[in-house]
């Protein structure tokens, strides 16, 4: 819950910042009459709207579990990210519209020098804010915060692209480049919106995060204990900043409850040490069978009925299956 509160506080700060940066870009557009800067300001409208949507979703996600939501409210973050992605796509379409309108009307550019200074300031602030968001989002496993950070940094890159183009216009007088820059900006915004929307829908649909699973499998292989004969049916589901981990752990059948629970504690602490405390573990204990002997590395097993043949290295192909492994 502390991670969720940290995310909420950061998002409040991002909301206030996005409003200030939007106003600065509007002033820069008013000064220069540049369609490229207008397109940048339009994306900042999305930053403002998405920021407040994200703030509300993090407020919901920070709520504790209740009778109606036994897994918590973390899925609200994915809905927020989906809304942000849709808004970004909408901004991209609007940028194309404004670009076409600018081509038809052919408005002259003015006062580029002071307008460029304002736009550069917003780019620097956006990048720093985005870096802070991504760092904390990864630390707290928050897709909403990571999405906000990536959006801010993409906004920085697009703004710098606009600045570079406007500098060329400033020194060459090729005003038609303003429309070309805005068009390129629209393509970048659409791509970014699609990427965020795709990732959020994957979270809503509980799509497996293969990179996360691969890291977890590598961790388990590197810290394997002799009593951990087998692991299978591993599943990881994200609920905002909370990771819900399910798996079946095969232990020697003769361990008493206290000994088995000790192994489960070590197993849980190992995963928490790598992925943080925002983890909910559901580990099912399976007793070993004679067919487990050929892959069991326990050297002092008093009840072995078959000789050891080979160590089974866990990987994504065998650890996700719902069956105990044999040689």
C-alpha atoms as one frame of an Amber mdcrd trajectory, in Angstrom:
protein
   0.000   0.000   0.000   2.942   2.358   0.610   4.010   1.885  -3.031   0.497
   2.793  -4.176   0.549   5.946  -2.022   3.925   6.944  -3.479   2.537   6.519
  -6.993  -0.481   8.650  -6.125   1.650  11.485  -4.706   3.897  11.484  -7.771
   0.916  11.537 -10.132  -0.521  14.600  -8.340   2.754  16.376  -8.977   2.692
  15.306 -12.648  -0.866  16.656 -13.055   0.128  20.109 -11.825   3.257  20.117
 -13.972   1.357  19.091 -17.130  -1.025  22.050 -16.743   1.883  24.516 -16.427
   3.725  23.070 -19.441   0.566  23.142 -21.550   0.075  26.851 -20.800   3.691
  27.597 -21.737   3.277  25.829 -25.087   0.035  27.700 -25.782   1.893  30.983
 -25.167   4.673  29.836 -27.528   2.117  28.954 -30.228   0.363  32.328 -29.794
   3.705  34.113 -30.181   4.887  32.175 -33.254   1.699  31.058 -35.062   3.505
  27.741 -35.717   1.399  24.663 -36.538   4.264  22.483 -35.296   4.188  24.142
 -31.883   0.384  23.933 -31.913   0.656  20.184 -32.494   2.992  19.954 -29.503
   0.484  21.915 -27.407  -2.336  19.601 -28.516  -0.398  16.614 -27.243   0.050
  18.464 -23.970  -3.735  18.657 -23.666  -3.590  14.859 -23.678  -0.915  15.024
 -20.966  -3.277  17.064 -18.799  -6.307  14.834 -19.379  -4.326  11.617 -19.046
  -2.650  12.937 -15.909  -5.942  13.436 -14.123  -7.310  10.109 -15.375  -4.138
   8.459 -14.086  -4.480  10.285 -10.773  -7.986   8.952 -10.267  -6.957   5.434
 -11.266  -4.059   5.486  -8.781  -6.450   6.705  -6.092  -8.648   3.683  -6.841
  -5.654   1.332  -7.101  -4.386   2.459  -3.684  -7.549   1.244  -1.985  -7.090
  -1.938   0.058  -8.758  -5.226  -0.795 -12.390  -5.564   0.121 -15.179  -8.118
  -0.134 -16.049  -7.079  -3.690 -12.426  -6.843  -4.861 -10.487  -9.718  -3.235
  -7.431  -9.049  -5.417  -7.459  -5.309  -4.782  -8.151  -2.452  -7.192  -4.884
  -2.460  -9.150  -6.553  -3.179 -12.503  -7.696   0.452 -12.509  -4.143   1.361
 -13.594  -4.518  -0.635 -16.807  -7.816   1.100 -17.577  -6.100   4.448 -17.016
  -3.242   3.528 -19.350  -5.755   2.387 -21.985  -7.577   5.715 -21.743  -4.269
   7.565 -22.049  -3.337   5.565 -25.152  -6.722   6.317 -26.747  -6.345  10.038
 -25.958  -2.869  10.103 -27.498  -4.218   8.513 -30.687  -6.953  11.151 -30.720
  -4.316  13.864 -30.375  -2.413  12.414 -33.324  -5.531  12.568 -35.504  -6.151
  16.167 -34.386  -2.567  17.094 -35.262  -3.095  15.798 -38.805  -6.263  17.892
 -39.061  -4.504  21.047 -37.853  -1.625  20.407 -40.260  -3.966  20.167 -43.240
  -5.793  23.299 -42.074  -2.467  25.131 -41.797  -1.512  24.115 -45.339  -4.800
  25.515 -46.667  -4.708  28.783 -44.690  -0.928  29.414 -45.022  -0.513  31.465
 -41.827   2.897  33.244 -41.556   5.376  32.420 -38.760   6.334  35.113 -36.251
   8.663  35.698 -33.270  10.308  32.257 -33.531  13.286  33.059 -31.282  11.349
  33.666 -28.049   8.863  30.905 -28.857  11.702  28.416 -29.291  13.149  29.298
 -25.886   9.821  28.540 -24.199   9.460  25.230 -26.041  13.002  24.125 -25.123
  12.273  24.816 -21.448   9.201  22.550 -21.586  11.263  19.799 -23.248  13.894
  19.770 -20.509  11.305  19.753 -17.716   9.316  17.002 -19.443  12.349  14.744
 -19.781  13.355  15.074 -16.131   9.780  14.445 -14.974   9.512  11.431 -17.291
  12.757   9.950 -15.972  11.506  10.277 -12.386   8.188   8.608 -13.307   9.775
   5.667 -15.133  12.231   5.038 -12.292   9.512   5.006  -9.637   7.075   3.103
 -11.881   9.580   0.278 -12.374  10.405   0.258  -8.676   6.721  -0.014  -7.681
   5.569  -2.144 -10.660   3.102   0.573 -11.752   2.100   0.599 -15.420   0.202
   3.877 -14.975   3.299   5.705 -13.697   5.563   4.112 -16.331   3.087   5.102
 -19.061   3.043   8.684 -17.779   6.841   8.778 -17.744   7.191   7.371 -21.255
   4.558   9.779 -22.505   6.456  12.709 -21.002   9.743  11.564 -22.524   8.189
  10.967 -25.952   6.791  14.478 -25.619  10.376  15.643 -25.021  11.719  13.898
 -28.132   8.915  15.246 -30.291   9.429  18.743 -28.876  13.166  18.614 -29.611
  12.361  17.474 -33.145  10.071  20.464 -33.520  12.758  22.775 -32.136  15.338
  21.436 -34.604  12.940  21.948 -37.487  11.983  25.447 -36.395  15.666  26.377
 -36.082  16.114  25.357 -39.711  13.089  27.471 -40.619  14.472  30.383 -38.574
  17.804  30.398 -40.430  16.576  29.404 -43.919  13.100  30.896 -44.143  11.622
  27.605 -45.457   8.247  28.037 -43.760   6.712  24.985 -45.464   8.873  22.794
 -43.178   6.570  23.796 -40.310   3.761  21.690 -41.803   6.095  18.778 -42.540
   7.325  18.756 -38.944   3.751  18.768 -37.652   2.905  15.830 -39.928   5.877
  13.828 -38.610   4.827  14.719 -35.083   1.386  13.260 -35.768   2.908   9.936
 -36.882   5.072   9.748 -33.737   2.104  10.527 -31.475  -0.062   7.848 -33.125
   2.673   5.229 -32.725   3.182   6.094 -29.058  -0.561   5.957 -28.390  -0.847
   2.535 -30.023   2.063   1.180 -27.966   0.560   2.344 -24.646  -2.921   1.109
 -25.595  -1.576  -2.290 -26.632   0.312  -2.761 -23.358  -2.629  -1.703 -21.196
  -5.020  -4.075 -22.979  -2.491  -6.868 -22.432  -2.653  -6.142 -18.696  -6.445
  -6.059 -18.660  -6.525  -9.435 -20.461  -3.888 -10.888 -18.066  -1.469 -11.521
 -20.916   1.675 -13.220 -19.647   4.651 -10.914 -19.182   7.318 -13.152 -20.691
  10.235 -10.903 -19.691   9.109 -10.935 -16.065   8.566 -14.716 -16.137  12.005
 -15.221 -17.678  13.621 -13.175 -14.898  11.745 -15.202 -12.297  12.789 -18.539
 -13.828  16.437 -17.415 -13.939  16.216 -16.390 -10.275  14.774 -19.768  -9.242
  17.374 -21.732 -11.208  20.229 -19.722  -9.699  18.988 -20.173  -6.102  17.548
 -23.686  -6.277  17.479 -25.676  -3.043  17.808 -29.498  -2.837  14.270 -29.858
  -1.459  12.801 -27.964  -4.424  12.421 -31.034  -6.586  10.203 -29.420  -9.178
   8.215 -26.284  -9.992   5.370 -26.181 -12.483   2.199 -24.268 -13.360   3.927
 -20.933 -12.685   1.675 -17.927 -13.357   2.185 -14.233 -12.648  -0.735 -11.802
 -12.893  -0.385  -8.037 -12.467  -2.874  -6.024 -10.434  -1.378  -2.555 -10.784
   1.687  -2.493  -8.529   0.765  -5.888  -7.023   2.114  -9.109  -8.502   0.015
 -12.222  -7.898   2.222 -15.321  -8.203   0.802 -18.868  -8.444   2.834 -22.055
  -8.765   3.127 -25.676  -7.680   6.264 -26.598  -5.732   7.178 -30.275  -5.419
   8.842 -31.141  -2.091   9.909 -34.461  -0.518   6.771 -36.265   0.623   8.143
 -37.074   4.073   8.597 -33.433   5.208   6.302 -32.453   8.068   4.162 -29.308
   7.867   6.694 -27.191   9.722   9.548 -28.232   7.421   7.446 -27.753   4.279
   6.348 -24.311   5.460   9.981 -23.336   6.016  10.770 -24.190   2.397   7.806
 -22.127   1.223   8.996 -19.168   3.323  12.453 -19.308   1.731  10.840 -19.569
  -1.704   8.618 -16.530  -1.075  11.434 -14.411   0.377  13.633 -15.171  -2.631
  11.038 -13.864  -5.076  10.274 -10.831  -2.894  13.980  -9.957  -2.727  14.064
  -9.586  -6.508  10.594  -8.235  -7.328   9.737  -6.202  -4.223   7.309  -6.605
  -1.358   4.185  -5.917  -3.435   3.748  -9.624  -4.130   0.966 -12.005  -3.230
   2.158 -15.625  -3.240  -0.064 -18.685  -3.645   2.233 -21.715  -3.656   0.652
 -25.154  -3.787   2.704 -27.918  -2.178   2.962 -31.198  -4.139   4.490 -34.310
  -2.648   7.157 -36.063  -4.692   6.464 -39.383  -6.409   8.699 -42.255  -7.551
   8.718 -40.720 -11.047  10.392 -37.634  -9.523  13.478 -39.553  -8.406  15.381
 -39.376 -11.734  15.350 -35.535 -11.639  15.719 -35.110  -7.870  19.128 -33.655
  -6.888  18.716 -34.357  -3.160  21.749 -36.500  -2.347  20.738 -37.612   1.169
  17.187 -38.696   0.309  16.305 -41.623   2.623  13.422 -42.907   0.485  14.834
 -42.773  -3.054  13.494 -45.606  -5.208  15.143 -44.719  -8.547  18.659 -43.430
  -9.254  19.273 -39.823 -10.223  19.658 -39.331 -14.019  19.771 -35.636 -14.854
  19.089 -32.222 -13.364  16.041 -30.570 -14.907  16.757 -26.935 -15.705  13.568
 -24.905 -15.466  12.659 -22.793 -18.466   9.571 -21.114 -19.892   8.643 -24.262
 -21.798   8.523 -26.633 -18.827   7.816 -24.450 -15.804   4.530 -23.073 -17.164
   2.969 -26.479 -17.795   0.414 -27.897 -15.359   2.080 -31.248 -14.661   4.877
 -32.595 -12.503   8.033 -33.214 -14.502   9.826 -36.506 -14.899  13.000 -37.553
 -16.663
